[in-house]
PDB file of C-alpha atoms in Angstrom:
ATOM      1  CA  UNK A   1     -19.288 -35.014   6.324  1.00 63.00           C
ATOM      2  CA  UNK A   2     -16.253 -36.882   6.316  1.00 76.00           C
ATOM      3  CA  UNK A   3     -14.211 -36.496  10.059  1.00 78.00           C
ATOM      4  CA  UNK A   4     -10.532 -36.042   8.479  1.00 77.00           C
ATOM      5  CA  UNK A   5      -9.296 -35.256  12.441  1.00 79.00           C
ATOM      6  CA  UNK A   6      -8.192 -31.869  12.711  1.00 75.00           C
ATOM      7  CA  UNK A   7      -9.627 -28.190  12.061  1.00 73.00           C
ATOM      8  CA  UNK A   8      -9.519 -24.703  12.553  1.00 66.00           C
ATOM      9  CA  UNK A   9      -7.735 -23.372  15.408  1.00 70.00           C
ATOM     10  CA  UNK A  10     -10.046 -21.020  16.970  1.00 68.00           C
ATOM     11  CA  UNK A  11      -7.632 -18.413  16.420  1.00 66.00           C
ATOM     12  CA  UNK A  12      -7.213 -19.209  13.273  1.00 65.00           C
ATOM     13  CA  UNK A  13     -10.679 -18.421  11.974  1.00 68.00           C
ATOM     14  CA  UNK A  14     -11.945 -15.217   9.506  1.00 72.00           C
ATOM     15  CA  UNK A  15     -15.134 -13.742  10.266  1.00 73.00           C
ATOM     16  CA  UNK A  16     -15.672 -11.581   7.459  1.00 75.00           C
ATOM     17  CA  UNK A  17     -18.244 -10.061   9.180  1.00 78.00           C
ATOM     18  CA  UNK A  18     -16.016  -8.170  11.269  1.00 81.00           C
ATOM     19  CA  UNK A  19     -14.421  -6.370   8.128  1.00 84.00           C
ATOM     20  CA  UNK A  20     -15.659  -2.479   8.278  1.00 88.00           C
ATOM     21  CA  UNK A  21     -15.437  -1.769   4.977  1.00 89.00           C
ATOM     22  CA  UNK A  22     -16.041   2.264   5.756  1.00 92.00           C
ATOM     23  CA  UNK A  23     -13.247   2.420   7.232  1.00 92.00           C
ATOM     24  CA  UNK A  24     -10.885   0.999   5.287  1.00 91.00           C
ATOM     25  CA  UNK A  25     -12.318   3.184   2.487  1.00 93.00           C
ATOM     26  CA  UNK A  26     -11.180   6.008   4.215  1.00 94.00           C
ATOM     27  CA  UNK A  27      -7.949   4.663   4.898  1.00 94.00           C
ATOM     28  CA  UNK A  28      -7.715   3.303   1.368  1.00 93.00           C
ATOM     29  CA  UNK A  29      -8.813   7.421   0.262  1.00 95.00           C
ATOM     30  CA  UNK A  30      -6.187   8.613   2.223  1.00 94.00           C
ATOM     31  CA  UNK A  31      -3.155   6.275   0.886  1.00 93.00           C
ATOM     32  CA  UNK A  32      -4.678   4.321  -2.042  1.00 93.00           C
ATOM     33  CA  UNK A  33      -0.852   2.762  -2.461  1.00 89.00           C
ATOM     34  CA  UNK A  34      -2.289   0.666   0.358  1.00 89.00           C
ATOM     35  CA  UNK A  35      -3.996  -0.955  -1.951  1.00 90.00           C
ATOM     36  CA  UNK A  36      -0.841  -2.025  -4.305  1.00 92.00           C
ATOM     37  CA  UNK A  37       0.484  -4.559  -1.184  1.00 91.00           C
ATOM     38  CA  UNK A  38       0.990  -7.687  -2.531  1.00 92.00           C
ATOM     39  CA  UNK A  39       2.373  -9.214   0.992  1.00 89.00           C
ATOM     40  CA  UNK A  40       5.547 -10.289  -0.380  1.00 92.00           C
ATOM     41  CA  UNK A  41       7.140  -9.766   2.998  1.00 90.00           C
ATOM     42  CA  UNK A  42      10.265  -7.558   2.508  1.00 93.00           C
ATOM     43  CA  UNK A  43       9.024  -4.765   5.109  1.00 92.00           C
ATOM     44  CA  UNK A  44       8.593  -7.654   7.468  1.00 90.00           C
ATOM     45  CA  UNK A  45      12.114  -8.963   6.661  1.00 92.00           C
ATOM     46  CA  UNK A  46      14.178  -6.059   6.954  1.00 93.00           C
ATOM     47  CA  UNK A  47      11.772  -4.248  10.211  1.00 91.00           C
ATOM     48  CA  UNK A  48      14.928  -3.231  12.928  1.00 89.00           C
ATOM     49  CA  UNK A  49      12.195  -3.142  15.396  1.00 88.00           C
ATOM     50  CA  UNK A  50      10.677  -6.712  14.302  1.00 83.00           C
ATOM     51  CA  UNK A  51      13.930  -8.233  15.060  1.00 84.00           C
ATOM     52  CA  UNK A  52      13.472  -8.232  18.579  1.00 88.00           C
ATOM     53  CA  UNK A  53       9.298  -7.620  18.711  1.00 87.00           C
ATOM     54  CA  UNK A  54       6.828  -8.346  17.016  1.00 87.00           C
ATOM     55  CA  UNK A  55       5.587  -5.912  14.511  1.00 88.00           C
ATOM     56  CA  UNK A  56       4.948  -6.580  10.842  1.00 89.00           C
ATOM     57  CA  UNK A  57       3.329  -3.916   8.309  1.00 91.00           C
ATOM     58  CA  UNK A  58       2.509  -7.011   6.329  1.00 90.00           C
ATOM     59  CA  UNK A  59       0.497  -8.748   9.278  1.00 91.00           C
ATOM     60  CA  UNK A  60      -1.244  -5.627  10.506  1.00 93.00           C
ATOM     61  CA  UNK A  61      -2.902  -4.849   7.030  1.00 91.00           C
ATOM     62  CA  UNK A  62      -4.171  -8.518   7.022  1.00 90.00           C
ATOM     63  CA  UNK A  63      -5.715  -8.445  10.538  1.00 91.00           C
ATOM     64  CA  UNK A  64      -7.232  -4.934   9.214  1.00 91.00           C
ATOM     65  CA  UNK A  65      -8.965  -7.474   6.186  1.00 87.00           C
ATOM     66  CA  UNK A  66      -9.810  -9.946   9.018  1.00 87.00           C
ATOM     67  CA  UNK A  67     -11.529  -7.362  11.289  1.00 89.00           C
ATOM     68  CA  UNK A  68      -9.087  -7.112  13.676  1.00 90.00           C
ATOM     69  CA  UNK A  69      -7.815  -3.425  14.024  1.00 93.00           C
ATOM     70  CA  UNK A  70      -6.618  -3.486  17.880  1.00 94.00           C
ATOM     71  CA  UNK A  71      -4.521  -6.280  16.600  1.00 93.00           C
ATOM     72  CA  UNK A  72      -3.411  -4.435  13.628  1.00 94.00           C
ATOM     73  CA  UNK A  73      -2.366  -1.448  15.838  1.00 95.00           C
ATOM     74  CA  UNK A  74      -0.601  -3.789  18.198  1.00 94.00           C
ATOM     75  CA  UNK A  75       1.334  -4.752  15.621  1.00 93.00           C
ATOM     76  CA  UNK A  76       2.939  -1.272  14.419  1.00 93.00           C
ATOM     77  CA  UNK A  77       2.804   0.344  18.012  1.00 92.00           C
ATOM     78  CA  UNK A  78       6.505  -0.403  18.166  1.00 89.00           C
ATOM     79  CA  UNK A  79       7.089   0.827  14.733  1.00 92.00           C
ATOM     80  CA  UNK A  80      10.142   3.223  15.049  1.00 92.00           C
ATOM     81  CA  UNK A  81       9.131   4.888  11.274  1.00 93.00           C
ATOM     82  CA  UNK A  82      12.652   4.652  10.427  1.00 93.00           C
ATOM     83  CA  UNK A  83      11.540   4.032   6.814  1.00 92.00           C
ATOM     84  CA  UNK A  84      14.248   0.763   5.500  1.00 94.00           C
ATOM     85  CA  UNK A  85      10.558  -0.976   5.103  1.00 93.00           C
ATOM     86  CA  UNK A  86       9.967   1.740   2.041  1.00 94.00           C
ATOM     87  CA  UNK A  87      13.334   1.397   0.586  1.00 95.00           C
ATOM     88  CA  UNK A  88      12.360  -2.737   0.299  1.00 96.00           C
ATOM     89  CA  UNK A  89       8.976  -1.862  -0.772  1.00 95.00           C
ATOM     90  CA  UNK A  90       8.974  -3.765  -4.743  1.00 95.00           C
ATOM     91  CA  UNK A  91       5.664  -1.773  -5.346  1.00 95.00           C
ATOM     92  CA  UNK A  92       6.982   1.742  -4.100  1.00 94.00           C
ATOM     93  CA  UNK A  93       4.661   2.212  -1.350  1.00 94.00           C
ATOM     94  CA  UNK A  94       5.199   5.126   1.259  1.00 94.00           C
ATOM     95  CA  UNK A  95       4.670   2.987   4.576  1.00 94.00           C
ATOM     96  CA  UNK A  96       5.542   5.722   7.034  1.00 94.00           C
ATOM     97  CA  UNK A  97       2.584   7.141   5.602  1.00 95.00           C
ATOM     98  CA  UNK A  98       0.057   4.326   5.286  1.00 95.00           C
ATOM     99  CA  UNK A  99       1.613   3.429   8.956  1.00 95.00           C
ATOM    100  CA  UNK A 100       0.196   6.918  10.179  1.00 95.00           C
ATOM    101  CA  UNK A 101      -2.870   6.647   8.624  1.00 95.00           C
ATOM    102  CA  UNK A 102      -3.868   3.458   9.792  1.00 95.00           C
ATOM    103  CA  UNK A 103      -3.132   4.814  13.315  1.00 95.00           C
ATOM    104  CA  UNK A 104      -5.133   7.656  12.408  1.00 95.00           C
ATOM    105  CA  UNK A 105      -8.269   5.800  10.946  1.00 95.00           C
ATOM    106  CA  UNK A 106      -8.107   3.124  13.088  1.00 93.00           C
ATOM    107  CA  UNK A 107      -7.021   4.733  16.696  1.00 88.00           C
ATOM    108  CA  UNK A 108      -9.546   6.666  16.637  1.00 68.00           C
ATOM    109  CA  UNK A 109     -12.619   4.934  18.622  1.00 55.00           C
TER     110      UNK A 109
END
């Protein structure tokens, strides 16, 4: 194989192994709008708490795909649930609610 010089940043990297598909079913039973995210980004953009920390709706679902729910959690721990993210939502989705259930699902261990 050709050495172009670069590559993936360790962080970087998706083990798909790591991806528990149960549970995401259940959190996918429990709000199947989940499902509708097209991570366009508006939550992220118009978050008061992401202003000043980081947490992104958008970014937790993704490290949920990438196997990653501590991360995912991380990311909406400072999640004030003050619902603007919903009023941006293009496909409708109730993210208070898929918020809580993730916590649910996934805080559980």
């Amino acid at each position: 194989m050709v050495d172009f010089g670069f590559g993936l940043v360790p962080s970087s990297r998706i083990n798909l192994d790591l991806f528990d598909r149960e549970k995401f079913e259940e959190l996918a039973a429990i709000e199947p709008d989940m499902r509708k995210c097209m991570a366009c980004g508006s939550c992220t953009a118009v978050c008061t708490a992401g202003q000043f920390i980081q947490t992104s709706l958008r970014a937790a679902i993704e490290e949920l795909h990438n196997g990653h729910p501590d991360k995912a959690l991380g990311l909406l721990k400072s999640c004030q649930l003050c619902g603007k993210c919903s009023m941006v939502c293009p496909r409708g989705i109730n993210t208070r609610h898929l918020i809580l259930s993730i916590a649910k699902v996934y805080g559980n261990k």
